[in-house]
XYZ file of C-alpha atoms in Angstrom:
339
model
C 88.771 109.366 109.237
C 89.510 105.982 110.852
C 87.132 103.252 109.771
C 85.053 101.500 112.377
C 86.881 98.368 113.517
C 85.003 95.237 112.384
C 84.397 92.463 114.898
C 87.296 90.008 115.155
C 90.071 92.145 113.610
C 93.406 90.905 114.959
C 97.115 91.528 114.477
C 97.118 88.532 112.125
C 94.399 90.147 109.977
C 96.428 93.351 109.792
C 99.484 91.333 108.786
C 97.587 89.513 106.042
C 96.331 92.824 104.659
C 99.839 94.312 104.728
C 101.505 91.108 103.461
C 103.724 90.705 106.526
C 103.900 88.450 109.591
C 101.999 89.069 112.823
C 105.379 89.554 114.543
C 106.205 92.381 112.145
C 102.850 94.046 112.894
C 103.550 93.705 116.621
C 106.993 95.279 116.161
C 105.465 98.250 114.337
C 102.831 98.756 117.048
C 105.351 98.475 119.888
C 108.203 100.316 118.184
C 110.418 97.255 118.540
C 112.739 95.424 116.172
C 113.988 96.568 112.789
C 111.233 97.384 110.358
C 111.862 99.106 107.038
C 110.064 102.327 106.165
C 108.043 100.715 103.354
C 106.959 97.819 105.562
C 106.048 100.175 108.402
C 103.974 102.288 106.010
C 102.155 99.182 104.734
C 101.330 98.051 108.273
C 100.093 101.496 109.308
C 97.954 101.694 106.179
C 96.396 98.297 107.001
C 95.728 99.400 110.590
C 94.045 102.556 109.303
C 91.981 100.678 106.726
C 90.786 98.003 109.162
C 90.320 100.384 112.086
C 92.420 98.111 114.284
C 92.788 99.201 117.938
C 95.668 97.469 119.767
C 94.854 95.707 123.040
C 96.452 98.356 125.193
C 95.463 96.664 128.429
C 97.360 93.467 127.673
C 100.409 95.316 126.385
C 100.616 97.548 129.433
C 100.126 94.732 131.902
C 102.592 92.463 130.110
C 105.267 95.172 130.162
C 104.482 96.184 133.776
C 104.089 99.823 132.799
C 101.950 102.244 134.799
C 98.316 101.507 134.094
C 96.205 104.313 132.664
C 92.488 104.662 133.398
C 90.026 106.783 131.462
C 86.650 108.287 132.308
C 83.815 109.008 129.871
C 81.428 111.659 131.154
C 78.883 114.273 130.068
C 77.290 117.327 131.740
C 80.733 118.511 132.783
C 79.402 121.549 134.692
C 77.473 119.566 137.305
C 78.555 119.033 140.936
C 77.870 115.321 140.444
C 80.609 115.075 137.799
C 82.935 117.142 139.981
C 82.543 114.524 142.736
C 83.118 111.675 140.269
C 86.294 113.285 138.958
C 87.606 113.972 142.448
C 86.999 110.406 143.587
C 88.570 108.912 140.471
C 91.618 111.173 140.759
C 92.063 110.343 144.452
C 91.949 106.632 143.750
C 94.272 106.908 140.735
C 96.837 108.877 142.730
C 96.638 106.428 145.624
C 97.334 103.495 143.283
C 99.989 105.196 141.166
C 97.800 105.183 138.072
C 97.607 107.617 135.201
C 94.184 109.162 134.633
C 92.544 110.847 131.654
C 88.976 112.031 131.087
C 86.965 112.199 127.883
C 83.939 114.511 127.730
C 81.166 113.392 125.379
C 77.860 115.211 125.013
C 76.427 112.860 122.395
C 74.303 110.435 124.393
C 74.154 107.626 121.824
C 75.839 104.228 121.587
C 77.953 105.355 118.615
C 79.154 108.441 120.492
C 79.892 106.376 123.603
C 81.853 103.811 121.578
C 83.867 106.561 119.895
C 84.743 108.098 123.271
C 85.914 104.734 124.666
C 87.976 104.003 121.546
C 89.625 107.415 121.871
C 90.600 106.648 125.467
C 91.990 103.223 124.517
C 93.963 104.708 121.648
C 95.401 107.176 124.194
C 96.572 104.251 126.318
C 93.727 103.495 128.737
C 93.687 99.911 130.028
C 90.462 100.456 131.974
C 87.462 102.740 131.546
C 85.143 104.382 134.074
C 81.622 105.268 132.978
C 78.781 107.374 134.357
C 75.151 107.106 133.235
C 73.940 106.841 130.569
C 77.163 105.598 128.924
C 77.257 102.358 130.914
C 73.681 101.526 129.918
C 74.384 102.424 126.280
C 77.457 100.185 126.069
C 76.329 97.226 128.166
C 75.866 94.241 125.882
C 77.733 95.840 122.989
C 80.804 93.598 123.280
C 83.032 96.670 122.976
C 85.150 96.060 126.067
C 85.794 92.429 125.201
C 86.718 93.506 121.680
C 89.184 96.113 122.921
C 90.503 93.962 125.745
C 89.910 96.571 128.440
C 88.066 96.500 131.768
C 85.175 98.803 132.641
C 83.304 99.939 135.736
C 80.205 102.113 136.020
C 79.487 104.687 138.711
C 75.953 105.334 140.034
C 73.896 103.148 137.720
C 70.367 102.143 138.642
C 71.013 98.411 138.364
C 73.761 95.828 138.066
C 75.010 95.227 134.518
C 75.991 91.783 133.196
C 79.257 92.793 131.545
C 80.371 95.961 133.364
C 81.338 96.221 137.035
C 79.047 98.600 138.947
C 79.265 100.727 142.097
C 75.893 102.152 143.106
C 73.251 102.607 145.784
C 69.792 101.027 145.933
C 67.993 103.884 144.187
C 64.583 102.276 144.551
C 64.887 101.849 148.316
C 66.319 105.366 148.635
C 63.401 107.065 146.899
C 60.915 104.893 148.783
C 62.496 106.118 152.023
C 62.250 109.737 150.884
C 58.598 109.330 149.874
C 57.796 107.786 153.253
C 59.505 110.713 155.007
C 57.457 113.274 153.084
C 54.219 111.365 153.677
C 55.005 111.184 157.389
C 55.345 114.977 157.366
C 51.650 115.097 156.474
C 51.702 115.474 152.690
C 49.056 113.585 150.753
C 49.333 115.077 147.278
C 52.943 114.480 146.288
C 54.473 115.257 142.909
C 57.555 113.664 141.412
C 60.054 114.896 138.817
C 61.723 111.864 137.269
C 64.945 111.797 135.271
C 65.313 110.935 131.574
C 64.322 107.391 130.602
C 67.760 106.641 129.117
C 69.157 106.694 132.681
C 68.554 103.469 134.607
C 68.397 105.424 137.876
C 65.301 107.254 136.590
C 63.257 104.046 136.417
C 64.508 102.852 139.797
C 63.710 106.136 141.544
C 60.259 106.272 139.986
C 59.627 102.696 141.173
C 60.767 103.720 144.651
C 58.394 106.688 144.616
C 55.515 104.361 143.807
C 56.621 101.957 146.549
C 56.682 104.792 149.065
C 53.221 105.994 148.093
C 51.803 102.487 148.403
C 53.409 101.992 151.824
C 51.797 105.267 152.984
C 48.398 104.267 151.623
C 48.480 106.932 148.901
C 47.350 106.447 145.300
C 49.756 106.960 142.404
C 48.596 109.807 140.144
C 50.422 109.960 136.777
C 49.336 113.597 136.405
C 51.736 114.436 139.243
C 54.768 112.818 137.562
C 56.908 114.711 135.041
C 59.832 113.263 133.057
C 62.653 115.814 132.994
C 66.351 116.374 132.600
C 68.522 116.476 135.714
C 69.524 120.137 135.240
C 68.047 123.271 136.908
C 66.290 124.540 133.771
C 64.492 121.232 133.341
C 63.518 121.243 137.005
C 62.078 124.743 136.670
C 60.114 123.766 133.556
C 58.681 120.680 135.246
C 57.851 122.780 138.286
C 55.831 125.210 136.199
C 53.687 122.319 134.992
C 53.097 120.802 138.417
C 52.587 124.119 140.199
C 50.225 125.249 137.460
C 47.757 122.459 138.203
C 44.420 123.492 139.661
C 45.034 121.079 142.525
C 48.775 121.433 142.787
C 50.869 119.124 144.957
C 51.926 120.247 148.431
C 55.274 118.464 148.015
C 57.449 117.655 145.017
C 60.229 115.081 145.093
C 63.090 115.611 142.634
C 65.536 113.100 141.165
C 68.559 115.401 141.492
C 69.698 118.404 143.509
C 70.097 120.548 140.383
C 66.541 119.722 139.369
C 65.311 120.686 142.835
C 67.243 123.966 142.744
C 65.492 124.915 139.508
C 62.122 124.012 141.015
C 62.802 126.099 144.135
C 63.690 129.105 141.989
C 60.433 128.746 140.069
C 58.438 128.389 143.293
C 59.991 131.575 144.694
C 59.186 133.385 141.442
C 55.543 132.350 141.846
C 55.482 133.785 145.366
C 55.246 130.464 147.217
C 56.669 130.184 150.732
C 58.838 127.138 151.256
C 58.283 124.816 153.025
C 54.902 126.212 154.183
C 53.324 126.293 150.731
C 55.514 123.670 149.087
C 57.940 121.020 150.283
C 60.820 120.092 147.950
C 63.427 117.326 148.150
C 66.602 116.551 146.197
C 68.873 113.606 145.468
C 72.704 113.254 145.664
C 73.575 115.876 148.334
C 75.887 117.922 146.138
C 77.089 121.367 147.261
C 74.001 123.122 145.908
C 71.728 121.184 148.299
C 72.884 123.211 151.308
C 73.210 126.518 149.431
C 69.657 126.996 148.189
C 66.901 128.335 150.464
C 65.512 126.446 152.158
C 68.341 123.904 152.314
C 67.281 120.630 150.731
C 66.255 117.440 152.416
C 68.041 114.889 150.229
C 69.137 111.339 149.662
C 72.909 111.385 150.017
C 74.751 108.953 147.791
C 78.509 108.868 148.395
C 79.483 109.789 144.847
C 83.152 110.461 145.539
C 83.524 107.154 147.400
C 81.634 105.367 144.614
C 84.101 106.707 142.044
C 86.990 105.606 144.271
C 85.412 102.146 144.466
C 84.950 102.008 140.694
C 88.703 102.414 140.228
C 89.194 99.427 142.539
C 86.644 97.496 140.474
C 88.517 98.205 137.243
C 91.810 97.079 138.726
C 90.183 93.878 139.986
C 88.650 93.244 136.566
C 92.029 93.723 134.903
C 93.460 91.002 137.128
C 90.609 88.496 137.114
C 88.011 89.587 134.504
C 85.374 89.177 137.228
C 82.460 91.627 136.946
C 81.146 92.640 140.371
C 78.222 94.743 141.594
C 78.880 96.780 144.729
C 75.918 98.425 146.481
C 76.867 101.196 148.918
C 74.742 102.684 151.699
C 72.654 105.820 151.177
C 71.516 108.309 153.808
C 68.364 110.406 154.149
C 69.542 113.871 155.226
C 66.779 116.013 156.737
C 66.979 119.783 156.313
C 64.449 122.631 156.203
C 62.868 122.073 152.758
C 60.196 119.640 153.943
C 59.161 121.150 157.274
C 57.118 119.359 159.878
C 53.688 117.849 159.615
Protein backbone atom coordinates (compact mmCIF):
# COMPACT_ATOMS: atom_id res chain seq x y z
CA UNK A 1 0.00 0.00 0.00
CA UNK A 2 1.41 3.40 -1.03
CA UNK A 3 2.04 5.71 1.88
CA UNK A 4 0.24 9.03 2.01
CA UNK A 5 2.46 11.69 0.44
CA UNK A 6 3.64 14.17 3.09
CA UNK A 7 3.38 17.89 2.36
CA UNK A 8 6.38 19.26 0.46
CA UNK A 9 7.80 15.99 -0.93
CA UNK A 10 9.79 16.81 -4.07
CA UNK A 11 12.02 15.08 -6.60
CA UNK A 12 14.98 16.33 -4.56
CA UNK A 13 13.61 14.64 -1.42
CA UNK A 14 13.22 11.38 -3.34
CA UNK A 15 16.79 11.72 -4.60
CA UNK A 16 18.15 12.31 -1.10
CA UNK A 17 16.33 9.23 0.18
CA UNK A 18 17.65 7.12 -2.71
CA UNK A 19 21.15 8.66 -2.57
CA UNK A 20 21.03 9.96 -6.15
CA UNK A 21 20.66 13.32 -7.90
CA UNK A 22 17.32 14.96 -8.71
CA UNK A 23 18.19 14.54 -12.41
CA UNK A 24 18.50 10.79 -11.93
CA UNK A 25 15.08 10.69 -10.22
CA UNK A 26 13.62 12.68 -13.11
CA UNK A 27 15.15 10.25 -15.62
CA UNK A 28 13.59 7.29 -13.80
CA UNK A 29 10.16 8.95 -13.71
CA UNK A 30 10.29 9.96 -17.38
CA UNK A 31 12.00 6.83 -18.68
CA UNK A 32 14.86 8.93 -20.03
CA UNK A 33 18.63 8.62 -19.89
CA UNK A 34 20.67 5.63 -18.80
CA UNK A 35 19.88 4.45 -15.31
CA UNK A 36 21.19 1.18 -13.89
CA UNK A 37 18.79 -1.42 -12.54
CA UNK A 38 20.00 -1.00 -8.94
CA UNK A 39 19.68 2.79 -9.09
CA UNK A 40 16.23 2.54 -10.67
CA UNK A 41 15.12 0.14 -7.93
CA UNK A 42 16.41 2.52 -5.24
CA UNK A 43 14.54 5.46 -6.75
CA UNK A 44 11.30 3.49 -7.09
CA UNK A 45 11.62 2.30 -3.50
CA UNK A 46 12.05 5.92 -2.32
CA UNK A 47 9.02 7.02 -4.35
CA UNK A 48 6.97 4.22 -2.80
CA UNK A 49 8.16 4.99 0.72
CA UNK A 50 7.52 8.74 0.46
CA UNK A 51 4.29 8.40 -1.50
CA UNK A 52 5.61 10.83 -4.11
CA UNK A 53 3.19 11.69 -6.95
CA UNK A 54 4.90 13.28 -9.98
CA UNK A 55 3.52 16.60 -11.22
CA UNK A 56 1.86 15.11 -14.25
CA UNK A 57 0.35 18.40 -15.35
CA UNK A 58 3.71 20.13 -15.73
CA UNK A 59 5.31 17.16 -17.44
CA UNK A 60 2.50 16.82 -19.96
CA UNK A 61 2.36 20.52 -20.74
CA UNK A 62 6.14 20.81 -21.01
CA UNK A 63 6.28 17.91 -23.48
CA UNK A 64 3.22 19.13 -25.43
CA UNK A 65 1.53 15.76 -25.11
CA UNK A 66 -2.25 15.35 -25.24
CA UNK A 67 -3.71 16.56 -21.97
CA UNK A 68 -5.75 14.09 -19.95
CA UNK A 69 -8.66 15.16 -17.74
CA UNK A 70 -10.27 13.09 -15.02
CA UNK A 71 -13.66 13.18 -13.33
CA UNK A 72 -14.45 12.10 -9.76
CA UNK A 73 -18.10 11.21 -9.28
CA UNK A 74 -20.51 9.19 -7.13
CA UNK A 75 -24.11 7.96 -7.56
CA UNK A 76 -23.20 6.61 -10.98
CA UNK A 77 -26.77 5.44 -11.75
CA UNK A 78 -28.34 8.91 -11.70
CA UNK A 79 -29.41 10.90 -14.79
CA UNK A 80 -27.53 13.87 -13.34
CA UNK A 81 -24.21 12.01 -13.59
CA UNK A 82 -25.12 10.81 -17.08
CA UNK A 83 -25.48 14.46 -18.15
CA UNK A 84 -22.17 15.39 -16.49
CA UNK A 85 -20.35 12.56 -18.25
CA UNK A 86 -21.87 13.43 -21.61
CA UNK A 87 -20.93 17.09 -21.31
CA UNK A 88 -17.39 16.31 -20.18
CA UNK A 89 -16.90 13.80 -23.00
CA UNK A 90 -18.24 16.24 -25.60
CA UNK A 91 -15.88 18.95 -24.44
CA UNK A 92 -12.90 16.58 -24.23
CA UNK A 93 -13.51 15.30 -27.76
CA UNK A 94 -13.91 18.84 -29.09
CA UNK A 95 -10.56 19.86 -27.58
CA UNK A 96 -8.66 16.69 -28.45
CA UNK A 97 -8.27 15.71 -24.81
CA UNK A 98 -8.12 12.30 -23.20
CA UNK A 99 -10.77 11.65 -20.56
CA UNK A 100 -11.04 9.19 -17.68
CA UNK A 101 -13.59 8.88 -14.87
CA UNK A 102 -13.13 7.64 -11.32
CA UNK A 103 -16.19 6.47 -9.38
CA UNK A 104 -15.98 6.92 -5.61
CA UNK A 105 -18.82 6.12 -3.23
CA UNK A 106 -16.95 7.09 -0.07
CA UNK A 107 -18.06 10.66 0.60
CA UNK A 108 -15.17 11.69 2.86
CA UNK A 109 -12.13 13.91 2.34
CA UNK A 110 -9.77 10.92 2.53
CA UNK A 111 -11.77 9.02 -0.10
CA UNK A 112 -11.93 12.10 -2.33
CA UNK A 113 -8.17 12.66 -2.03
CA UNK A 114 -7.48 9.02 -2.87
CA UNK A 115 -9.67 9.24 -5.98
CA UNK A 116 -7.89 12.40 -7.20
CA UNK A 117 -4.45 10.87 -6.56
CA UNK A 118 -5.48 7.80 -8.56
CA UNK A 119 -6.47 10.00 -11.50
CA UNK A 120 -3.20 11.95 -11.33
CA UNK A 121 -1.18 8.76 -11.16
CA UNK A 122 -3.07 7.65 -14.30
CA UNK A 123 -1.93 10.82 -16.06
CA UNK A 124 -4.64 13.42 -15.42
CA UNK A 125 -3.42 17.02 -15.63
CA UNK A 126 -6.82 18.42 -14.61
CA UNK A 127 -9.69 17.12 -12.50
CA UNK A 128 -13.45 17.68 -12.71
CA UNK A 129 -15.50 17.32 -9.55
CA UNK A 130 -19.19 17.05 -8.70
CA UNK A 131 -20.67 17.66 -5.25
CA UNK A 132 -19.78 16.84 -2.57
CA UNK A 133 -16.18 16.17 -3.66
CA UNK A 134 -15.46 19.81 -4.49
CA UNK A 135 -16.66 20.93 -1.06
CA UNK A 136 -14.68 18.16 0.65
CA UNK A 137 -11.42 19.07 -1.11
CA UNK A 138 -11.68 22.86 -1.15
CA UNK A 139 -9.05 24.27 1.18
CA UNK A 140 -7.14 21.00 1.43
CA UNK A 141 -4.17 22.17 -0.65
CA UNK A 142 -4.30 18.91 -2.61
CA UNK A 143 -4.39 20.42 -6.10
CA UNK A 144 -1.51 22.78 -5.40
CA UNK A 145 0.44 19.87 -3.96
CA UNK A 146 -0.15 17.71 -7.03
CA UNK A 147 0.26 20.56 -9.49
CA UNK A 148 -3.05 19.95 -11.25
CA UNK A 149 -6.02 22.19 -12.05
CA UNK A 150 -9.56 21.51 -10.87
CA UNK A 151 -13.08 22.65 -11.70
CA UNK A 152 -16.36 21.83 -9.96
CA UNK A 153 -19.72 21.28 -11.62
CA UNK A 154 -23.01 22.36 -9.98
CA UNK A 155 -21.79 23.51 -6.59
CA UNK A 156 -23.95 25.74 -4.42
CA UNK A 157 -21.34 28.49 -4.09
CA UNK A 158 -18.06 29.72 -5.49
CA UNK A 159 -14.96 28.08 -3.99
CA UNK A 160 -11.72 29.97 -3.27
CA UNK A 161 -9.33 27.44 -4.78
CA UNK A 162 -11.39 25.48 -7.32
CA UNK A 163 -12.99 26.87 -10.47
CA UNK A 164 -16.79 26.50 -10.43
CA UNK A 165 -19.59 26.31 -13.00
CA UNK A 166 -23.03 26.54 -11.41
CA UNK A 167 -26.42 28.23 -11.29
CA UNK A 168 -27.78 30.51 -8.57
CA UNK A 169 -29.48 27.76 -6.58
CA UNK A 170 -30.92 30.17 -4.03
CA UNK A 171 -32.61 32.35 -6.64
CA UNK A 172 -33.83 29.25 -8.49
CA UNK A 173 -35.60 27.75 -5.49
CA UNK A 174 -37.01 31.14 -4.52
CA UNK A 175 -38.51 31.37 -8.01
CA UNK A 176 -40.01 27.89 -7.69
CA UNK A 177 -41.49 28.67 -4.27
CA UNK A 178 -43.03 31.87 -5.62
CA UNK A 179 -44.56 29.91 -8.52
CA UNK A 180 -46.16 27.38 -6.18
CA UNK A 181 -47.45 30.10 -3.86
CA UNK A 182 -48.95 31.93 -6.84
CA UNK A 183 -50.80 28.72 -7.71
CA UNK A 184 -52.66 29.14 -4.42
CA UNK A 185 -50.72 26.90 -2.04
CA UNK A 186 -50.24 28.16 1.49
CA UNK A 187 -48.93 25.09 3.31
CA UNK A 188 -45.81 24.13 1.39
CA UNK A 189 -43.39 21.37 2.34
CA UNK A 190 -39.77 21.09 1.31
CA UNK A 191 -37.44 18.11 0.95
CA UNK A 192 -33.87 19.36 1.24
CA UNK A 193 -30.71 17.55 0.17
CA UNK A 194 -27.94 16.28 2.46
CA UNK A 195 -26.07 18.95 4.42
CA UNK A 196 -22.69 17.90 2.98
CA UNK A 197 -23.85 19.30 -0.39
CA UNK A 198 -23.54 23.08 -0.66
CA UNK A 199 -26.54 23.18 -3.01
CA UNK A 200 -28.74 21.85 -0.19
CA UNK A 201 -28.16 24.93 1.97
CA UNK A 202 -28.62 27.30 -0.96
CA UNK A 203 -31.89 25.70 -2.06
CA UNK A 204 -33.24 25.71 1.48
CA UNK A 205 -32.33 29.41 1.77
CA UNK A 206 -34.14 30.04 -1.52
CA UNK A 207 -37.22 28.22 -0.24
CA UNK A 208 -37.28 30.48 2.80
CA UNK A 209 -36.81 33.55 0.60
CA UNK A 210 -39.74 32.49 -1.57
CA UNK A 211 -42.00 31.92 1.42
CA UNK A 212 -41.13 35.33 2.86
CA UNK A 213 -41.78 37.05 -0.48
CA UNK A 214 -45.23 35.38 -0.60
CA UNK A 215 -46.02 36.41 2.97
CA UNK A 216 -45.91 32.82 4.24
CA UNK A 217 -44.32 31.68 7.51
CA UNK A 218 -41.49 29.15 7.54
CA UNK A 219 -42.50 25.98 9.39
CA UNK A 220 -39.56 23.66 10.22
CA UNK A 221 -42.02 20.78 10.66
CA UNK A 222 -42.58 20.90 6.89
CA UNK A 223 -38.87 20.57 6.02
CA UNK A 224 -37.17 17.17 5.77
CA UNK A 225 -33.45 16.57 5.15
CA UNK A 226 -33.06 13.70 2.68
CA UNK A 227 -30.85 12.07 0.11
CA UNK A 228 -31.31 12.99 -3.54
CA UNK A 229 -32.43 9.49 -4.58
CA UNK A 230 -36.00 8.16 -5.11
CA UNK A 231 -36.03 5.99 -1.97
CA UNK A 232 -35.09 8.96 0.19
CA UNK A 233 -37.75 11.07 -1.49
CA UNK A 234 -40.38 8.41 -0.79
CA UNK A 235 -39.31 8.15 2.86
CA UNK A 236 -39.46 11.91 3.33
CA UNK A 237 -42.83 11.96 1.60
CA UNK A 238 -44.24 9.44 4.05
CA UNK A 239 -43.31 11.76 6.91
CA UNK A 240 -44.77 14.90 5.36
CA UNK A 241 -47.90 13.22 4.02
CA UNK A 242 -48.45 11.53 7.36
CA UNK A 243 -48.87 14.85 9.16
CA UNK A 244 -52.32 15.62 10.50
CA UNK A 245 -52.23 18.90 8.58
CA UNK A 246 -50.25 17.75 5.59
CA UNK A 247 -48.90 20.19 3.01
CA UNK A 248 -50.80 20.76 -0.23
CA UNK A 249 -47.52 21.12 -2.13
CA UNK A 250 -44.04 19.69 -1.64
CA UNK A 251 -40.95 21.10 -3.31
CA UNK A 252 -38.08 18.66 -3.91
CA UNK A 253 -34.37 19.32 -4.33
CA UNK A 254 -33.94 16.80 -7.16
CA UNK A 255 -36.01 15.07 -9.82
CA UNK A 256 -35.18 11.62 -8.43
CA UNK A 257 -36.37 12.72 -5.01
CA UNK A 258 -39.60 14.01 -6.53
CA UNK A 259 -40.15 10.77 -8.44
CA UNK A 260 -39.94 8.81 -5.19
CA UNK A 261 -42.38 11.21 -3.54
CA UNK A 262 -44.86 10.90 -6.43
CA UNK A 263 -44.75 7.11 -6.19
CA UNK A 264 -45.50 7.29 -2.47
CA UNK A 265 -48.35 9.75 -3.04
CA UNK A 266 -49.92 7.44 -5.64
CA UNK A 267 -49.58 4.52 -3.22
CA UNK A 268 -51.50 6.54 -0.62
CA UNK A 269 -54.30 7.17 -3.11
CA UNK A 270 -53.67 10.89 -3.59
CA UNK A 271 -54.60 12.53 -6.89
CA UNK A 272 -51.88 14.72 -8.33
CA UNK A 273 -51.94 17.67 -8.69
CA UNK A 274 -55.45 18.01 -7.18
CA UNK A 275 -54.54 16.60 -3.77
CA UNK A 276 -50.82 17.34 -3.88
CA UNK A 277 -48.54 19.48 -6.01
CA UNK A 278 -44.93 18.29 -6.45
CA UNK A 279 -41.91 19.97 -8.04
CA UNK A 280 -38.42 18.77 -8.98
CA UNK A 281 -34.99 20.21 -9.69
CA UNK A 282 -32.53 19.59 -12.59
CA UNK A 283 -34.92 18.57 -15.42
CA UNK A 284 -33.38 15.16 -16.03
CA UNK A 285 -35.15 12.59 -18.23
CA UNK A 286 -37.27 11.28 -15.36
CA UNK A 287 -38.96 14.69 -14.92
CA UNK A 288 -41.04 14.25 -18.08
CA UNK A 289 -41.60 10.50 -17.64
CA UNK A 290 -43.37 10.42 -14.29
CA UNK A 291 -47.09 11.21 -13.96
CA UNK A 292 -47.86 13.98 -13.73
CA UNK A 293 -44.80 15.40 -15.49
CA UNK A 294 -42.78 17.56 -13.13
CA UNK A 295 -42.61 21.30 -12.94
CA UNK A 296 -38.88 21.80 -12.40
CA UNK A 297 -35.93 24.13 -12.25
CA UNK A 298 -33.82 23.28 -15.27
CA UNK A 299 -30.09 23.65 -14.77
CA UNK A 300 -28.05 23.04 -17.93
CA UNK A 301 -25.96 20.22 -16.48
CA UNK A 302 -24.44 19.05 -19.75
CA UNK A 303 -23.44 22.61 -20.69
CA UNK A 304 -22.07 23.16 -17.18
CA UNK A 305 -19.84 20.10 -17.54
CA UNK A 306 -18.69 21.37 -20.95
CA UNK A 307 -17.88 24.72 -19.33
CA UNK A 308 -15.98 23.04 -16.50
CA UNK A 309 -13.61 21.48 -19.03
CA UNK A 310 -12.96 24.97 -20.41
CA UNK A 311 -12.33 26.18 -16.85
CA UNK A 312 -9.74 23.46 -16.24
CA UNK A 313 -7.91 24.26 -19.45
CA UNK A 314 -7.87 27.96 -18.54
CA UNK A 315 -6.56 27.14 -15.07
CA UNK A 316 -3.79 25.01 -16.56
CA UNK A 317 -2.66 27.99 -18.61
CA UNK A 318 -3.05 30.79 -16.08
CA UNK A 319 -3.80 29.26 -12.64
CA UNK A 320 -6.73 31.68 -12.40
CA UNK A 321 -9.73 30.30 -10.48
CA UNK A 322 -13.02 31.56 -11.91
CA UNK A 323 -16.67 31.23 -10.90
CA UNK A 324 -19.14 30.98 -13.78
CA UNK A 325 -22.86 31.31 -13.01
CA UNK A 326 -25.16 30.02 -15.77
CA UNK A 327 -28.85 30.78 -16.27
CA UNK A 328 -31.57 28.50 -14.91
CA UNK A 329 -35.12 28.10 -16.20
CA UNK A 330 -38.42 27.39 -14.45
CA UNK A 331 -40.19 24.78 -16.60
CA UNK A 332 -43.93 24.53 -15.91
CA UNK A 333 -45.63 21.17 -16.41
CA UNK A 334 -48.70 19.45 -14.95
CA UNK A 335 -47.44 18.57 -11.44
CA UNK A 336 -48.43 21.87 -9.83
CA UNK A 337 -51.77 22.60 -11.50
CA UNK A 338 -53.52 25.94 -11.39
CA UNK A 339 -54.67 27.95 -8.43
